[in-house]
């Protein structure tokens, strides 16, 4: 689209807004982009784009992957524009482009890396036209916004440009089938010891062949519909991946990955399978961007998963772990619960699952609790669960239905009092599971838990200095 007077008025107004926000100390806001789109609805279509654009989308993991890709590119000396400090919707993308443009809108940098909300594709992709798009996975998400995965697939198939190359999850039959006519590569984790052809989750959205409707045969199911399958009727099967995790070495925190140019070792991020997928997808994207396997390996050795997504600290021999659970997302919460169950030793769990914005009005739809595998918390190693928030009674009921013994559960409406309900010294590790917008609450709770653990007796067999 050509730039007109309306576009320039919106651009100058947005730049003025950004300047005012900077003068009053406001950072990381999408307000300039909001004004630009209000004043010129097709602003993104008229705004000049950088020479190369990378997009990262998907239901779960896109923020983690975008951060890894951006950090690796920065480590390799690339200068680029990104929306890391803004939002992943159209206004955040517009704000980032405005902030990194000249007075008349010309891009200051040749490369852009954007995390993109999949639901916002109609307002972004037709204008931005990414050269590369990575899709981490596609699952059902928030009932009030993303409905069912087929709804999201239809949106992405309609608005991903035909010229865009794709980096897709071969173990997710939904994701792997996106935009079938486009050029693509895949990433995958090989079948690991103990993985079975059974689904132990409540939700499993793919059971029949996408081509002929026959019942799929599964080589293994890792979780939900993530795994490897084939159709006995028409021959359809999970695609072969160019980027594969071959094996794990937890003792040395390394994983062996097959790349198009051979095998290499990369750091194993943590014990969470989803973070192995996140790291692998970032590796695939960086290689497809043009970095060598050696460059990516060197960069990855310097990086880690964002501390706002997962972090561990040790106090007198006991761990305090922050773990994003992403409220209203049954898949993300189920993964977090399974990670808690599989973590070594005994665990206490603090749950902050209420949606931050809905909690203020007590209007959240709680049906998603019943798509979520609370049953993973019904494990002998989980010795205490504290549910705090506006819907603590709903969480309490769901835990009881999952079979969790009543005596293990404490629940209360005051989120700031959650740490006080914890029994210090009862568990080897304390997990704090929180929603996307409650990281501040989670961090304050972590500090209170640390204070309580510091006052408790040290774990038996551990020596500590004062």
Coordinates of C-alpha atoms in Angstrom, one line a residue:
X1 CA 0.0 0.0 0.0
X2 CA 1.1 3.5 -0.7
X3 CA 1.6 5.9 2.2
X4 CA -0.9 8.8 2.4
X5 CA -1.5 11.8 4.6
X6 CA -3.6 9.7 7.0
X7 CA -0.7 7.3 7.4
X8 CA 1.8 10.1 8.1
X9 CA -0.5 11.8 10.6
X10 CA -0.9 8.5 12.4
X11 CA 2.9 7.9 12.3
X12 CA 3.8 11.4 13.7
X13 CA 1.1 11.2 16.4
X14 CA 2.4 7.7 17.4
X15 CA 6.0 8.9 17.6
X16 CA 4.9 11.9 19.7
X17 CA 3.0 9.6 22.0
X18 CA 6.1 7.4 22.3
X19 CA 8.2 10.5 23.2
X20 CA 5.8 11.6 25.9
X21 CA 5.7 8.1 27.4
X22 CA 9.5 8.0 27.4
X23 CA 9.7 11.4 29.2
X24 CA 7.3 10.2 31.9
X25 CA 9.2 6.9 32.4
X26 CA 6.7 4.5 30.8
X27 CA 8.4 1.6 28.9
X28 CA 7.2 -1.5 27.1
X29 CA 3.8 -0.1 26.1
X30 CA 1.9 -0.7 22.9
X31 CA 0.1 2.6 23.2
X32 CA 1.9 4.3 20.2
X33 CA 0.8 1.3 18.0
X34 CA -2.7 1.5 19.3
X35 CA -3.0 5.1 18.3
X36 CA -1.5 4.5 14.9
X37 CA -4.0 1.8 14.1
X38 CA -6.9 3.8 15.5
X39 CA -6.0 6.8 13.3
X40 CA -5.1 4.6 10.3
X41 CA -6.6 1.1 10.5
X42 CA -4.4 -0.2 7.7
X43 CA -1.3 1.3 9.2
X44 CA 0.7 -2.0 9.2
X45 CA 0.0 -2.4 5.5
X46 CA 1.4 1.1 4.8
X47 CA 4.4 0.9 7.2
X48 CA 7.6 -0.1 5.4
X49 CA 8.7 -3.6 6.6
X50 CA 12.4 -4.6 7.3
X51 CA 14.1 -6.6 4.5
X52 CA 13.7 -9.9 6.4
X53 CA 10.9 -10.8 8.9
X54 CA 10.7 -13.8 11.2
X55 CA 7.5 -14.7 12.9
X56 CA 7.0 -17.1 15.9
X57 CA 3.5 -18.3 16.7
X58 CA 1.7 -21.2 18.3
X59 CA -0.5 -22.0 21.3
X60 CA 2.2 -22.7 23.9
X61 CA 5.8 -21.8 24.1
X62 CA 6.0 -18.9 21.6
X63 CA 7.3 -16.3 24.1
X64 CA 10.0 -18.7 25.3
X65 CA 11.1 -19.6 21.7
X66 CA 11.0 -15.9 20.6
X67 CA 13.3 -15.0 23.5
X68 CA 15.7 -17.9 22.7
X69 CA 15.8 -16.9 19.0
X70 CA 16.4 -13.2 19.8
X71 CA 19.1 -13.9 22.3
X72 CA 20.9 -16.3 19.9
X73 CA 20.8 -13.8 17.1
X74 CA 22.1 -11.0 19.4
X75 CA 24.9 -13.4 20.5
X76 CA 25.8 -13.9 16.9
X77 CA 26.0 -10.1 16.3
X78 CA 22.7 -9.4 14.5
X79 CA 20.9 -6.2 15.0
X80 CA 17.1 -6.4 14.7
X81 CA 13.7 -5.0 15.8
X82 CA 11.5 -7.2 18.0
X83 CA 8.4 -6.9 20.2
X84 CA 9.9 -8.4 23.3
X85 CA 9.1 -5.4 25.4
X86 CA 5.6 -5.0 24.0
X87 CA 2.7 -7.2 23.0
X88 CA 2.3 -9.9 20.4
X89 CA -0.8 -8.5 18.8
X90 CA -1.0 -5.9 16.0
X91 CA -0.6 -2.9 18.3
X92 CA 2.6 -4.3 19.8
X93 CA 4.0 -5.1 16.3
X94 CA 3.1 -1.5 15.1
X95 CA 4.7 0.0 18.2
X96 CA 8.0 -1.9 17.6
X97 CA 8.1 -0.8 14.0
X98 CA 7.4 2.8 14.9
X99 CA 10.1 2.8 17.6
X100 CA 12.7 1.5 15.1
X101 CA 11.9 3.7 12.2
X102 CA 13.1 7.1 11.0
X103 CA 10.9 10.2 11.2
X104 CA 9.2 9.3 7.9
X105 CA 8.8 5.6 8.8
X106 CA 11.8 4.0 7.0
X107 CA 13.1 0.9 8.9
X108 CA 16.3 1.5 10.8
X109 CA 17.1 -2.2 10.8
X110 CA 17.0 -4.9 8.1
X111 CA 15.8 -7.7 10.3
X112 CA 12.7 -8.1 12.5
X113 CA 11.8 -11.0 14.8
X114 CA 8.2 -10.9 16.1
X115 CA 6.3 -13.1 18.5
X116 CA 2.8 -13.3 16.9
X117 CA -0.5 -14.1 18.6
X118 CA -2.1 -16.7 16.4
X119 CA -5.6 -15.2 16.9
X120 CA -4.3 -11.8 15.6
X121 CA -3.1 -13.3 12.3
X122 CA -5.7 -11.5 10.2
X123 CA -4.5 -8.1 11.4
X124 CA -0.8 -8.8 11.0
X125 CA 0.2 -11.5 8.5
X126 CA -1.3 -10.0 5.3
X127 CA 0.7 -6.8 5.9
X128 CA 3.9 -8.1 7.6
X129 CA 4.4 -11.0 5.2
X130 CA 7.0 -12.9 7.2
X131 CA 9.8 -14.7 5.3
X132 CA 9.9 -17.4 7.9
X133 CA 7.2 -18.5 10.4
X134 CA 7.8 -21.0 13.2
X135 CA 4.7 -22.6 14.8
X136 CA 5.5 -24.3 18.1
X137 CA 2.2 -26.3 18.4
X138 CA -1.6 -25.9 18.1
X139 CA -3.8 -26.8 21.0
X140 CA -7.2 -25.8 22.4
X141 CA -6.7 -22.7 24.5
X142 CA -8.8 -20.1 26.3
X143 CA -12.5 -20.8 25.8
X144 CA -13.4 -17.2 25.6
X145 CA -10.9 -16.3 22.8
X146 CA -9.4 -19.2 20.9
X147 CA -12.3 -21.7 21.0
X148 CA -11.1 -24.9 19.4
X149 CA -7.8 -25.7 17.6
X150 CA -9.6 -26.1 14.2
X151 CA -10.7 -22.4 14.6
X152 CA -7.1 -21.3 14.9
X153 CA -5.9 -23.6 12.1
X154 CA -8.5 -22.1 9.7
X155 CA -7.3 -18.6 10.6
X156 CA -3.6 -19.5 10.1
X157 CA -4.3 -21.3 6.8
X158 CA -6.2 -18.3 5.5
X159 CA -3.7 -15.6 6.4
X160 CA -0.2 -17.1 6.3
X161 CA 1.2 -15.8 2.9
X162 CA 1.9 -18.4 0.2
X163 CA 5.5 -17.2 0.0
X164 CA 6.3 -17.8 3.7
X165 CA 8.6 -20.8 4.6
X166 CA 7.4 -22.7 7.6
X167 CA 9.2 -24.4 10.5
X168 CA 6.7 -26.9 12.0
X169 CA 6.3 -29.4 14.8
X170 CA 6.3 -32.9 13.1
X171 CA 5.0 -34.5 16.3
X172 CA 1.9 -32.3 16.3
X173 CA -0.4 -33.5 13.4
X174 CA -2.4 -30.3 13.6
X175 CA 0.6 -28.0 13.4
X176 CA 2.3 -30.2 10.8
X177 CA -0.6 -29.8 8.4
X178 CA -0.6 -26.0 8.3
X179 CA -0.6 -24.4 4.9
X180 CA 0.3 -27.6 3.0
X181 CA 1.4 -25.9 -0.2
X182 CA 4.1 -23.8 1.5
X183 CA 7.8 -24.8 1.7
X184 CA 8.5 -26.2 5.1
X185 CA 10.8 -28.1 7.4
X186 CA 10.0 -30.0 10.6
X187 CA 11.4 -30.6 14.1
X188 CA 10.7 -33.7 16.3
X189 CA 11.8 -35.6 19.4
X190 CA 12.5 -39.3 18.7
X191 CA 10.6 -41.9 20.7
X192 CA 12.3 -42.2 24.2
X193 CA 12.4 -45.2 26.5
X194 CA 9.1 -45.8 28.2
X195 CA 6.8 -43.9 25.9
X196 CA 3.7 -45.8 25.1
X197 CA 1.0 -45.7 22.4
X198 CA -1.6 -44.5 25.0
X199 CA -2.9 -41.1 25.9
X200 CA -3.1 -40.4 29.7
X201 CA -4.6 -37.0 29.3
X202 CA -8.2 -35.9 29.4
X203 CA -7.9 -34.0 26.1
X204 CA -6.8 -35.7 22.9
X205 CA -8.0 -33.7 19.9
X206 CA -6.6 -35.9 17.1
X207 CA -7.8 -39.5 17.0
X208 CA -8.7 -40.0 13.3
X209 CA -6.8 -39.5 10.1
X210 CA -7.0 -35.9 8.8
X211 CA -7.2 -37.2 5.2
X212 CA -9.6 -40.2 5.2
X213 CA -11.1 -40.2 8.8
X214 CA -9.9 -43.7 9.7
X215 CA -8.7 -44.4 13.2
X216 CA -5.0 -43.5 13.6
X217 CA -2.5 -46.0 14.8
X218 CA 0.0 -44.5 17.2
X219 CA 3.7 -45.4 17.5
X220 CA 3.7 -43.5 20.8
X221 CA 1.8 -40.6 22.4
X222 CA 4.0 -38.2 24.4
X223 CA 1.1 -36.1 25.7
X224 CA -2.4 -35.1 24.3
X225 CA -2.0 -35.4 20.5
X226 CA 1.8 -35.0 20.5
X227 CA 3.4 -38.2 19.2
X228 CA 3.8 -40.2 16.0
X229 CA 0.9 -41.7 14.2
X230 CA 0.0 -43.3 10.8
X231 CA -3.2 -44.3 9.0
X232 CA -3.7 -48.0 8.1
X233 CA -6.2 -47.1 5.4
X234 CA -4.7 -44.4 3.3
X235 CA -1.0 -44.4 4.4
X236 CA -1.0 -40.9 5.9
X237 CA 1.6 -40.5 8.6
X238 CA 3.5 -38.0 10.7
X239 CA 6.1 -36.3 8.6
X240 CA 9.8 -37.0 8.8
X241 CA 11.7 -34.2 10.6
X242 CA 14.9 -32.5 9.4
X243 CA 15.7 -31.5 13.0
X244 CA 15.4 -34.3 15.6
X245 CA 16.4 -34.7 19.3
X246 CA 17.9 -38.2 19.3
X247 CA 18.6 -38.7 23.0
X248 CA 18.9 -36.9 26.4
X249 CA 21.8 -37.0 28.9
X250 CA 20.2 -35.5 32.1
X251 CA 23.3 -36.1 34.1
X252 CA 25.3 -33.7 32.0
X253 CA 22.3 -31.5 31.0
X254 CA 22.9 -32.2 27.3
X255 CA 20.8 -33.5 24.4
X256 CA 21.9 -35.0 21.1
X257 CA 20.3 -33.3 18.0
X258 CA 20.4 -34.3 14.4
X259 CA 20.6 -31.3 12.1
X260 CA 20.8 -31.3 8.2
X261 CA 24.6 -31.0 8.5
X262 CA 25.0 -33.8 11.1
X263 CA 24.7 -34.5 14.8
X264 CA 25.5 -31.9 17.5
X265 CA 25.1 -31.6 21.3
X266 CA 23.0 -28.8 22.8
X267 CA 22.2 -27.9 26.3
X268 CA 19.2 -29.7 27.9
X269 CA 17.1 -26.7 29.2
X270 CA 15.4 -28.6 32.2
X271 CA 13.3 -31.6 32.8
X272 CA 10.2 -30.2 31.0
X273 CA 9.5 -31.9 27.7
X274 CA 7.8 -28.8 26.4
X275 CA 11.0 -26.8 27.0
X276 CA 13.0 -29.4 25.0
X277 CA 10.5 -28.8 22.2
X278 CA 11.0 -25.0 22.7
X279 CA 14.7 -25.2 22.5
X280 CA 14.7 -27.6 19.5
X281 CA 12.3 -25.3 17.6
X282 CA 14.5 -22.3 18.2
X283 CA 17.5 -24.4 16.9
X284 CA 15.6 -25.3 13.8
X285 CA 14.5 -21.7 13.2
X286 CA 18.0 -20.3 13.6
X287 CA 19.4 -22.9 11.2
X288 CA 16.7 -22.1 8.6
X289 CA 17.5 -18.4 9.1
X290 CA 21.0 -19.1 7.9
X291 CA 23.2 -19.8 10.9
X292 CA 25.4 -22.9 10.9
X293 CA 24.9 -25.7 13.4
X294 CA 28.2 -24.6 15.1
X295 CA 27.0 -21.0 15.5
X296 CA 23.7 -22.1 17.0
X297 CA 25.4 -24.6 19.4
X298 CA 27.8 -21.9 20.6
X299 CA 24.9 -19.4 21.1
X300 CA 22.7 -22.0 22.9
X301 CA 25.4 -22.8 25.4
X302 CA 25.2 -19.2 26.6
X303 CA 21.4 -19.1 26.9
X304 CA 18.7 -20.3 29.3
X305 CA 14.9 -20.4 29.5
X306 CA 13.5 -17.0 30.6
X307 CA 13.3 -16.6 34.4
X308 CA 9.7 -15.4 34.0
X309 CA 8.7 -18.8 32.6
X310 CA 10.7 -21.1 34.8
X311 CA 13.3 -20.6 37.6
X312 CA 14.7 -22.6 40.5
X313 CA 16.4 -21.4 43.7
X314 CA 17.7 -23.4 46.7
X315 CA 17.2 -22.4 50.3
X316 CA 18.8 -24.6 53.0
X317 CA 18.7 -27.7 50.8
X318 CA 15.1 -27.2 49.5
X319 CA 14.0 -25.8 46.1
X320 CA 11.6 -23.0 45.3
X321 CA 10.5 -23.2 41.7
X322 CA 8.5 -20.7 39.7
X323 CA 6.6 -22.4 36.8
X324 CA 4.3 -20.7 34.4
X325 CA 1.0 -22.6 34.2
X326 CA -1.0 -20.2 31.9
X327 CA -4.5 -20.0 33.4
X328 CA -7.5 -20.9 31.2
X329 CA -5.2 -23.1 29.1
X330 CA -5.9 -26.7 30.0
X331 CA -2.9 -28.0 28.0
X332 CA -0.4 -25.7 29.5
X333 CA -1.7 -26.4 33.0
X334 CA -1.7 -30.1 32.4
X335 CA 2.0 -30.0 31.3
X336 CA 2.9 -28.0 34.4
X337 CA 1.1 -30.5 36.7
X338 CA 2.8 -33.4 35.1
X339 CA 6.2 -31.6 35.4
X340 CA 5.5 -31.2 39.1
X341 CA 4.6 -34.9 39.5
X342 CA 7.7 -36.0 37.7
X343 CA 10.1 -33.7 39.6
X344 CA 12.4 -35.6 42.0
X345 CA 11.5 -35.8 45.7
X346 CA 8.5 -34.6 47.6
X347 CA 6.6 -31.4 46.5
X348 CA 4.4 -28.7 47.8
X349 CA 2.4 -26.7 45.2
X350 CA 0.9 -23.2 45.3
X351 CA -1.7 -22.6 42.6
X352 CA -2.5 -19.2 41.2
X353 CA -4.7 -20.2 38.3
X354 CA -7.3 -17.4 38.2
X355 CA -7.2 -15.2 35.1
X356 CA -5.8 -11.9 36.2
X357 CA -8.3 -9.7 34.5
X358 CA -11.4 -11.9 35.0
X359 CA -10.6 -12.5 38.7
X360 CA -11.4 -8.8 39.4
X361 CA -15.0 -9.4 38.2
X362 CA -15.5 -13.1 39.1
X363 CA -16.8 -14.0 35.7
X364 CA -14.2 -16.5 34.6
X365 CA -15.5 -19.7 32.9
X366 CA -14.3 -22.6 35.0
X367 CA -15.2 -25.3 32.5
X368 CA -11.5 -25.5 31.5
X369 CA -10.7 -27.1 34.9
X370 CA -12.4 -30.2 33.6
X371 CA -10.2 -30.4 30.5
X372 CA -7.1 -30.0 32.8
X373 CA -5.3 -33.1 34.2
X374 CA -5.5 -32.2 37.9
X375 CA -5.1 -36.0 38.4
X376 CA -1.3 -35.5 38.0
X377 CA -1.3 -33.8 41.4
X378 CA -2.9 -36.9 42.9
X379 CA 0.5 -38.4 43.6
X380 CA 2.2 -39.6 46.8
X381 CA 5.1 -37.2 46.1
X382 CA 2.8 -34.2 46.2
X383 CA 2.4 -33.7 49.9
X384 CA 0.6 -30.3 50.1
X385 CA -1.4 -28.1 47.6
X386 CA -2.4 -24.5 48.4
X387 CA -5.1 -23.0 46.1
X388 CA -5.5 -19.3 46.4
X389 CA -7.6 -16.8 44.5
X390 CA -11.2 -15.8 43.7
X391 CA -12.1 -19.3 42.6
X392 CA -10.3 -21.3 45.3
X393 CA -13.5 -23.3 46.0
X394 CA -13.7 -24.3 42.3
X395 CA -10.1 -25.5 42.4
X396 CA -10.6 -27.3 45.7
X397 CA -13.6 -29.1 44.2
X398 CA -11.6 -30.1 41.1
X399 CA -8.8 -31.4 43.2
X400 CA -11.2 -33.5 45.2
X401 CA -12.7 -34.9 42.0
X402 CA -9.1 -35.8 40.9
X403 CA -8.8 -37.9 44.0
X404 CA -6.4 -35.6 45.9
X405 CA -6.9 -36.4 49.7
X406 CA -8.7 -33.5 51.5
X407 CA -6.0 -33.3 54.1
X408 CA -3.4 -32.3 51.5
X409 CA -5.4 -29.3 50.3
X410 CA -5.5 -25.8 51.7
X411 CA -7.5 -23.1 49.9
X412 CA -8.1 -19.4 50.6
X413 CA -9.3 -16.3 48.7
X414 CA -6.4 -14.1 49.7
X415 CA -3.6 -14.7 47.2
X416 CA -1.1 -12.7 49.2
X417 CA -1.6 -15.1 52.1
X418 CA -0.8 -18.3 50.1
X419 CA 2.8 -18.5 51.4
X420 CA 1.5 -18.4 55.0
X421 CA -0.5 -21.6 54.4
X422 CA 2.6 -23.5 53.4
X423 CA 4.0 -26.0 55.8
X424 CA 7.7 -25.3 55.7
X425 CA 10.0 -28.3 55.8
X426 CA 7.3 -30.7 54.7
X427 CA 8.5 -31.0 51.1
X428 CA 11.8 -31.1 49.3
X429 CA 10.6 -28.6 46.7
X430 CA 7.9 -25.9 46.5
X431 CA 6.3 -25.2 43.1
X432 CA 4.5 -21.8 42.5
X433 CA 2.3 -22.2 39.4
X434 CA 1.0 -18.9 38.1
X435 CA -0.8 -17.3 35.2
X436 CA 0.8 -15.2 32.5
X437 CA -0.1 -11.9 34.1
X438 CA 0.6 -12.8 37.8
X439 CA 4.4 -13.0 37.7
X440 CA 4.6 -10.2 40.2
X441 CA 2.4 -12.1 42.6
X442 CA 4.4 -15.3 42.0
X443 CA 7.7 -13.5 42.7
X444 CA 6.4 -11.9 45.9
X445 CA 5.1 -15.3 47.0
X446 CA 8.5 -16.9 46.2
X447 CA 10.2 -14.3 48.4
X448 CA 7.8 -15.1 51.3
X449 CA 8.3 -18.9 50.8
X450 CA 12.1 -18.3 50.9
X451 CA 11.8 -16.4 54.2
X452 CA 9.8 -19.2 55.7
X453 CA 12.2 -21.9 54.5
X454 CA 15.1 -19.9 55.8
X455 CA 13.6 -20.1 59.3
X456 CA 12.9 -23.8 59.0
X457 CA 15.4 -26.5 59.9
X458 CA 17.8 -27.4 57.1
X459 CA 17.1 -30.5 55.1
X460 CA 18.6 -33.5 56.8
X461 CA 22.1 -34.3 55.5
X462 CA 22.6 -30.8 54.1
X463 CA 25.4 -28.5 55.4
X464 CA 24.8 -24.7 55.1
X465 CA 26.7 -21.6 56.0
X466 CA 24.9 -18.8 57.8

